[in-house]
Coordinates of C-alpha atoms in Angstrom, one line a residue:
M1 CA 76.9 -37.4 162.8
K2 CA 78.3 -40.6 164.3
I3 CA 79.8 -43.2 162.0
F4 CA 81.2 -46.6 162.9
I5 CA 83.6 -48.3 160.5
S6 CA 84.8 -52.0 160.7
T7 CA 87.7 -53.3 158.8
G8 CA 90.9 -55.4 159.2
E9 CA 94.4 -56.1 158.0
V10 CA 96.9 -53.7 156.5
S11 CA 94.9 -53.1 153.2
G12 CA 91.7 -52.4 155.1
D13 CA 93.4 -49.9 157.3
L14 CA 94.7 -48.1 154.3
Q15 CA 91.2 -48.1 152.6
G16 CA 89.6 -47.0 155.9
A17 CA 92.1 -44.1 156.3
L18 CA 91.3 -42.8 152.8
L19 CA 87.6 -43.0 153.5
V20 CA 87.9 -41.3 156.9
A21 CA 89.8 -38.4 155.3
A22 CA 87.1 -38.1 152.6
L23 CA 84.3 -38.2 155.2
K24 CA 85.9 -35.4 157.2
R25 CA 86.2 -33.3 154.1
H26 CA 82.5 -33.7 153.4
A27 CA 81.6 -33.0 157.0
V28 CA 83.4 -29.7 156.9
A29 CA 81.8 -28.7 153.7
A30 CA 78.4 -29.6 155.0
G31 CA 78.9 -28.0 158.4
L32 CA 78.5 -31.3 160.2
E33 CA 80.2 -32.4 163.4
L34 CA 81.6 -35.8 162.7
E35 CA 82.6 -38.6 165.1
I36 CA 84.2 -41.7 163.6
T37 CA 84.8 -44.8 165.7
A38 CA 86.3 -47.9 164.2
L39 CA 87.9 -51.3 164.2
G40 CA 91.1 -50.7 162.2
G41 CA 94.7 -49.6 162.6
P42 CA 97.2 -46.8 162.9
Q43 CA 96.5 -45.3 159.5
M44 CA 92.9 -44.8 160.3
A45 CA 93.8 -43.4 163.7
E46 CA 96.2 -40.9 162.0
A47 CA 93.3 -39.9 159.6
G48 CA 91.2 -39.1 162.6
A49 CA 89.2 -42.2 163.7
T50 CA 88.9 -43.3 167.3
I51 CA 90.1 -47.0 167.2
L52 CA 88.1 -49.4 169.5
G53 CA 90.3 -52.4 168.5
D54 CA 93.4 -52.8 166.3
T55 CA 92.6 -55.4 163.7
V56 CA 95.7 -54.9 161.5
G57 CA 97.6 -57.9 163.0
I58 CA 94.8 -60.4 163.3
G59 CA 94.1 -61.1 159.6
S60 CA 94.8 -64.3 157.7
M61 CA 94.1 -66.1 154.5
G62 CA 93.3 -69.8 154.6
I63 CA 91.5 -72.3 156.8
I64 CA 94.4 -73.6 159.0
E65 CA 96.0 -70.1 159.0
S66 CA 92.9 -68.5 160.6
I67 CA 92.8 -70.7 163.7
P68 CA 95.2 -68.6 165.8
Y69 CA 93.1 -65.5 165.2
I70 CA 89.7 -66.9 166.1
W71 CA 89.7 -65.7 169.7
P72 CA 91.3 -62.3 169.0
T73 CA 88.6 -61.8 166.4
I74 CA 85.8 -62.8 168.7
A75 CA 87.2 -60.5 171.4
V76 CA 87.3 -57.4 169.1
Q77 CA 83.9 -58.3 167.7
Q78 CA 82.5 -58.2 171.3
I79 CA 83.9 -54.8 171.8
A80 CA 82.3 -53.6 168.7
K81 CA 78.9 -55.1 169.5
Q82 CA 78.9 -53.6 173.0
Y83 CA 79.7 -50.2 171.5
L84 CA 77.0 -50.5 168.9
K85 CA 74.4 -51.5 171.5
K86 CA 75.4 -48.8 174.0
S87 CA 75.9 -46.0 171.5
P88 CA 74.3 -46.7 168.2
P89 CA 75.8 -44.6 165.4
D90 CA 74.0 -43.0 162.5
V91 CA 75.5 -45.4 160.0
V92 CA 77.8 -48.4 160.0
V93 CA 80.4 -48.9 157.2
L94 CA 81.8 -52.3 156.7
I95 CA 85.0 -52.6 154.6
D96 CA 85.8 -56.0 153.1
Y97 CA 86.9 -58.3 156.0
L98 CA 84.4 -61.1 155.2
T99 CA 83.9 -63.3 158.3
P100 CA 84.3 -60.7 161.1
N101 CA 82.0 -58.2 159.3
L102 CA 79.4 -60.9 158.6
G103 CA 79.3 -61.4 162.4
I104 CA 79.0 -57.7 163.1
G105 CA 76.5 -57.2 160.3
S106 CA 74.3 -60.1 161.4
Y107 CA 74.3 -58.7 165.0
I108 CA 73.1 -55.4 163.7
R109 CA 70.3 -56.9 161.6
R110 CA 69.1 -58.9 164.6
Y111 CA 69.4 -56.4 167.4
L112 CA 69.6 -53.0 165.6
P113 CA 67.5 -53.6 162.5
D114 CA 66.9 -49.9 161.7
L115 CA 70.6 -49.0 161.7
P116 CA 71.8 -48.2 158.2
V117 CA 74.7 -50.4 157.0
V118 CA 76.8 -49.6 153.9
W119 CA 79.3 -52.2 152.7
Y120 CA 82.2 -50.5 151.0
I121 CA 84.4 -52.9 149.1
A122 CA 82.3 -56.0 149.3
P123 CA 84.1 -59.3 150.0
Q124 CA 85.2 -61.1 146.9
E125 CA 82.4 -63.6 146.8
W126 CA 82.1 -62.6 143.2
V127 CA 85.5 -64.1 142.5
C128 CA 85.4 -67.3 144.6
S129 CA 82.8 -68.3 147.2
I130 CA 82.9 -71.1 149.7
S131 CA 79.2 -70.9 150.3
P132 CA 76.3 -69.1 148.5
R133 CA 75.1 -68.3 152.0
N134 CA 77.8 -65.7 152.4
T135 CA 76.5 -63.7 149.4
E136 CA 73.0 -64.0 150.7
L137 CA 74.1 -62.6 154.1
I138 CA 76.0 -59.7 152.5
V139 CA 73.0 -58.7 150.5
N140 CA 70.7 -59.0 153.5
I141 CA 73.0 -57.0 155.8
A142 CA 73.9 -54.1 153.5
D143 CA 71.4 -51.4 152.7
R144 CA 73.8 -50.4 150.0
I145 CA 77.0 -51.8 148.6
L146 CA 79.7 -49.4 147.3
A147 CA 81.6 -51.4 144.7
I148 CA 85.1 -50.8 143.5
F149 CA 85.3 -53.3 140.7
P150 CA 82.9 -53.3 137.8
E151 CA 82.4 -57.1 138.0
E152 CA 81.7 -56.7 141.8
A153 CA 79.0 -54.2 141.1
R154 CA 77.4 -56.5 138.4
Y155 CA 77.5 -59.5 140.7
Y156 CA 75.8 -58.0 143.7
R157 CA 73.3 -56.1 141.7
A158 CA 72.2 -59.3 140.0
K159 CA 71.8 -60.9 143.5
G160 CA 69.3 -58.1 144.4
S161 CA 71.5 -55.6 146.3
Q162 CA 71.3 -51.8 146.0
V163 CA 74.8 -51.1 144.5
S164 CA 76.7 -48.0 143.5
W165 CA 80.0 -48.4 141.6
V166 CA 82.3 -45.7 142.9
G167 CA 85.6 -46.8 141.4
H168 CA 88.8 -48.0 143.1
P169 CA 90.2 -45.8 145.9
L170 CA 93.8 -46.4 144.9
V171 CA 93.1 -44.1 141.9
D172 CA 92.9 -41.3 144.6
R173 CA 95.9 -42.6 146.6
M174 CA 98.2 -42.6 143.6
Q175 CA 97.7 -38.9 143.1
S176 CA 100.1 -38.4 146.0
A177 CA 102.7 -40.9 144.7
P178 CA 106.0 -39.5 143.7
S179 CA 107.2 -39.8 140.1
R180 CA 109.8 -42.4 139.3
E181 CA 112.5 -39.8 139.1
I182 CA 111.7 -38.2 142.4
A183 CA 111.3 -41.5 144.1
R184 CA 114.7 -42.7 142.9
K185 CA 116.4 -39.4 143.9
T186 CA 114.7 -39.7 147.4
L187 CA 116.1 -43.2 147.9
G188 CA 119.5 -42.4 146.4
I189 CA 119.2 -44.9 143.6
E190 CA 121.8 -44.4 140.9
P191 CA 120.6 -44.3 137.2
E192 CA 122.4 -47.6 136.3
Q193 CA 121.0 -49.5 139.3
V194 CA 118.2 -52.0 138.6
S195 CA 115.7 -51.5 141.4
V196 CA 113.5 -54.5 142.3
A197 CA 110.8 -54.2 145.0
L198 CA 110.2 -57.3 147.1
I199 CA 106.8 -57.4 148.9
P200 CA 106.8 -60.7 150.8
A201 CA 104.3 -60.2 153.6
S202 CA 101.6 -58.2 155.1
R203 CA 100.3 -61.1 157.2
K204 CA 102.3 -63.2 159.6
Q205 CA 101.6 -66.4 157.8
E206 CA 103.3 -65.0 154.6
L207 CA 106.6 -64.8 156.4
K208 CA 106.5 -68.6 156.7
Y209 CA 104.9 -69.7 153.5
L210 CA 105.8 -67.0 151.0
M211 CA 108.9 -65.1 152.0
P212 CA 111.4 -68.0 151.6
V213 CA 110.5 -68.7 148.0
I214 CA 110.5 -65.0 147.1
F215 CA 113.9 -64.4 148.7
E216 CA 115.4 -67.5 147.1
A217 CA 114.2 -66.3 143.7
A218 CA 115.7 -62.9 144.5
R219 CA 119.1 -64.5 145.4
I220 CA 119.2 -66.2 141.9
I221 CA 118.2 -63.0 140.1
Q222 CA 121.0 -61.2 142.0
D223 CA 123.5 -63.8 140.8
K224 CA 122.4 -63.3 137.2
L225 CA 122.1 -59.4 137.4
P226 CA 125.0 -57.9 139.4
E227 CA 123.5 -54.4 139.0
V228 CA 120.3 -55.3 140.9
H229 CA 119.4 -54.0 144.3
F230 CA 116.3 -55.0 146.3
W231 CA 114.0 -52.6 148.2
I232 CA 111.6 -54.0 150.8
P233 CA 108.9 -52.0 152.4
V234 CA 107.9 -53.0 156.0
S235 CA 104.1 -53.4 156.2
Q236 CA 104.2 -54.1 160.0
A237 CA 106.9 -53.1 162.4
A238 CA 106.7 -56.5 164.1
F239 CA 107.9 -58.2 160.9
R240 CA 111.2 -56.2 160.7
S241 CA 113.5 -58.5 162.6
K242 CA 112.4 -61.6 160.7
I243 CA 112.8 -59.9 157.4
E244 CA 116.2 -58.5 158.3
Q245 CA 117.3 -62.0 159.4
A246 CA 116.1 -63.5 156.1
I247 CA 117.9 -60.8 154.1
G248 CA 121.2 -61.9 155.8
N249 CA 120.4 -65.7 155.4
Y250 CA 119.9 -65.3 151.7
G251 CA 122.7 -62.8 151.2
L252 CA 120.6 -60.3 149.4
R253 CA 121.7 -56.8 148.5
A254 CA 118.6 -55.2 150.0
T255 CA 117.4 -52.1 151.8
L256 CA 114.5 -52.4 154.3
L257 CA 112.5 -49.3 154.9
E258 CA 109.4 -48.3 157.0
N259 CA 106.9 -45.6 156.0
Q260 CA 108.3 -45.2 152.5
N261 CA 106.1 -47.7 150.6
L262 CA 105.1 -45.4 147.8
E263 CA 108.7 -44.3 147.2
I264 CA 109.9 -47.9 147.0
L265 CA 107.1 -48.9 144.6
A266 CA 107.4 -45.8 142.4
A267 CA 111.2 -46.2 142.1
A268 CA 111.1 -49.9 141.1
D269 CA 112.0 -51.3 137.6
F270 CA 110.2 -54.5 138.6
A271 CA 108.5 -56.1 141.6
I272 CA 108.0 -59.6 143.1
A273 CA 104.9 -59.3 145.2
K274 CA 102.5 -61.2 147.3
S275 CA 98.9 -60.9 146.2
G276 CA 97.0 -57.9 147.5
T277 CA 96.3 -54.2 147.2
V278 CA 100.0 -53.6 146.5
N279 CA 99.6 -55.3 143.0
L280 CA 97.2 -52.5 141.9
E281 CA 99.5 -49.8 143.4
L282 CA 102.3 -51.2 141.3
A283 CA 100.1 -51.4 138.2
L284 CA 99.1 -47.7 138.6
L285 CA 102.7 -46.8 138.9
D286 CA 103.6 -48.7 135.7
V287 CA 105.8 -51.2 137.4
P288 CA 105.8 -54.7 135.8
Q289 CA 105.4 -57.5 138.4
V290 CA 105.1 -61.1 139.1
V291 CA 102.5 -62.1 141.8
A292 CA 103.0 -65.2 144.0
Y293 CA 101.0 -66.7 146.8
R294 CA 101.1 -69.7 149.0
V295 CA 99.1 -71.1 152.0
S296 CA 99.7 -74.2 154.1
R297 CA 99.5 -77.5 152.2
I298 CA 96.6 -78.6 154.4
T299 CA 94.6 -75.5 153.5
A300 CA 95.4 -76.0 149.8
I301 CA 94.3 -79.6 149.8
I302 CA 91.0 -78.8 151.6
A303 CA 90.3 -75.9 149.2
R304 CA 91.1 -77.9 146.1
H305 CA 89.7 -81.3 146.9
V306 CA 87.1 -80.8 149.6
L307 CA 85.6 -77.4 148.9
K308 CA 86.3 -77.7 145.1
L309 CA 87.3 -74.0 145.0
S310 CA 88.4 -72.6 141.6
I311 CA 89.9 -69.1 141.6
P312 CA 90.1 -67.5 138.1
F313 CA 92.4 -64.7 139.4
I314 CA 93.7 -63.5 142.7
S315 CA 95.5 -60.2 142.1
P316 CA 93.6 -56.9 141.7
P317 CA 95.1 -55.9 138.3
N318 CA 93.7 -59.2 136.8
L319 CA 90.4 -58.9 138.6
V320 CA 89.6 -55.4 137.2
Q321 CA 88.8 -56.8 133.7
M322 CA 89.0 -60.5 134.6
K323 CA 91.9 -61.2 132.3
P324 CA 95.6 -62.1 132.9
I325 CA 97.6 -58.9 132.9
V326 CA 100.3 -59.9 135.4
P327 CA 101.7 -63.4 136.0
E328 CA 100.1 -65.1 139.0
L329 CA 101.9 -68.1 140.6
L330 CA 99.7 -69.8 143.1
Q331 CA 100.6 -72.6 145.5
D332 CA 102.4 -75.4 143.6
E333 CA 103.2 -73.0 140.7
A334 CA 104.8 -70.5 143.1
T335 CA 108.2 -72.1 142.7
V336 CA 111.6 -70.4 142.7
E337 CA 112.1 -71.4 139.1
N338 CA 108.8 -70.0 137.9
I339 CA 109.3 -66.7 139.8
V340 CA 112.8 -66.3 138.3
F341 CA 111.6 -67.1 134.8
H342 CA 108.9 -64.5 134.8
A343 CA 111.1 -62.0 136.5
L344 CA 113.8 -62.2 133.9
E345 CA 111.3 -62.1 131.1
L346 CA 109.8 -58.8 132.4
L347 CA 113.2 -57.3 133.3
Q348 CA 115.0 -58.2 130.0
N349 CA 112.3 -58.7 127.3
A350 CA 111.3 -55.2 126.1
D351 CA 108.3 -56.5 124.2
Q352 CA 106.9 -58.2 127.3
R353 CA 107.4 -55.1 129.4
Q354 CA 105.6 -52.9 126.8
Q355 CA 102.7 -55.4 126.6
T356 CA 102.3 -55.2 130.4
L357 CA 102.3 -51.4 130.3
A358 CA 99.7 -51.4 127.5
D359 CA 97.5 -53.7 129.5
Y360 CA 97.9 -51.5 132.6
R361 CA 96.7 -48.5 130.5
E362 CA 93.6 -50.4 129.4
M363 CA 92.9 -51.6 132.9
R364 CA 93.0 -48.0 134.3
E365 CA 90.0 -47.1 132.2
S366 CA 87.9 -49.5 134.3
L367 CA 88.9 -48.1 137.7
G368 CA 86.9 -44.9 137.6
D369 CA 87.9 -41.2 137.7
V370 CA 89.7 -39.4 140.6
G371 CA 87.4 -38.6 143.5
V372 CA 86.5 -42.2 144.4
C373 CA 86.7 -41.7 148.1
D374 CA 84.7 -38.5 147.9
R375 CA 82.0 -40.3 146.0
A376 CA 82.0 -43.1 148.6
A377 CA 81.8 -40.6 151.4
A378 CA 78.9 -38.7 149.7
E379 CA 77.0 -42.0 149.3
I380 CA 77.5 -42.9 153.0
I381 CA 76.3 -39.5 154.2
K382 CA 73.4 -39.5 151.7
N383 CA 72.3 -42.9 153.0
V384 CA 72.2 -41.6 156.5
K385 CA 70.0 -38.6 155.5
I386 CA 67.7 -40.8 153.5
N387 CA 67.2 -43.2 156.4
T388 CA 66.8 -40.4 158.9
A389 CA 64.2 -38.7 156.8
S390 CA 62.2 -41.9 156.4

């Protein structure tokens, strides 16, 4: 069985790697020879996929921010299209990655109409859509959507898509996370130390627009809480030097580590994080957090005044049940003062922390049971067999 997977950015590479591992488990159990080719990154390669193009570093969020990545995206799409035309797989799996995957999916529907397409983790058009046309394209491209959020499943099912809700894959990933005690011992964190995780960037643009405000807030928190120490996971090795320089510029007591993301998150008493998959990882580890996000001012003006976009929530913990579990500070609200205020509330107010933890427990009930990636893999393989039989 030949499977092609297309995804991008750090989070997509993680989700893709979890899926590749599950597909391989199912192939072994079924006695199948499995060949997985992908657009993705190093985590998918380590899981056993052959990477046609590395898409981890060409992701962005925003209109102006995406301009530098137009040609790299087109180039990697061309590689994918040539591969699909020359060596059609048994099934194509698209993971999130809206615009690039719309391009690949549209190509398949035009030139390879009989090729089964499964969209796993559909783009968040159900939260905020620039154009109804995007939803229509997603529904027309995908033979089946494997949804990870309950609201995502309801939305696409109502639009006419064949949908299976499989649950959120991070439920599986967190099974391998260390306990708080083990993580703190691994990192050498003393019992009296207040450990705060800083997650400023997984995209290049976030180093410019988001890291300065997060680090300035961290400097003020450090002045107020002498026992605090910051821990920063490196999402991309290329970011290390800029983050190290910023740590020095802001005078932070901070440790920067690669390949120990789960240890840093599990050991934390609190986190200041960009919006993304990491927010749900923190929630599943019972770490209170404040979420911040900024894009360029031009992008914000276009989104707000031209496109009239309204985003109810942006972080995954709040999207699960569509209610405010963690504080979200977006654009003009993502100020140093606001971040510090919410951080100190969650670090020092026991009632506020307990409320957050109670909301986390309720949220978990909407994420599905362990075995998410195996359910997704089974659906993908079943879809191939159904299409082959017909």
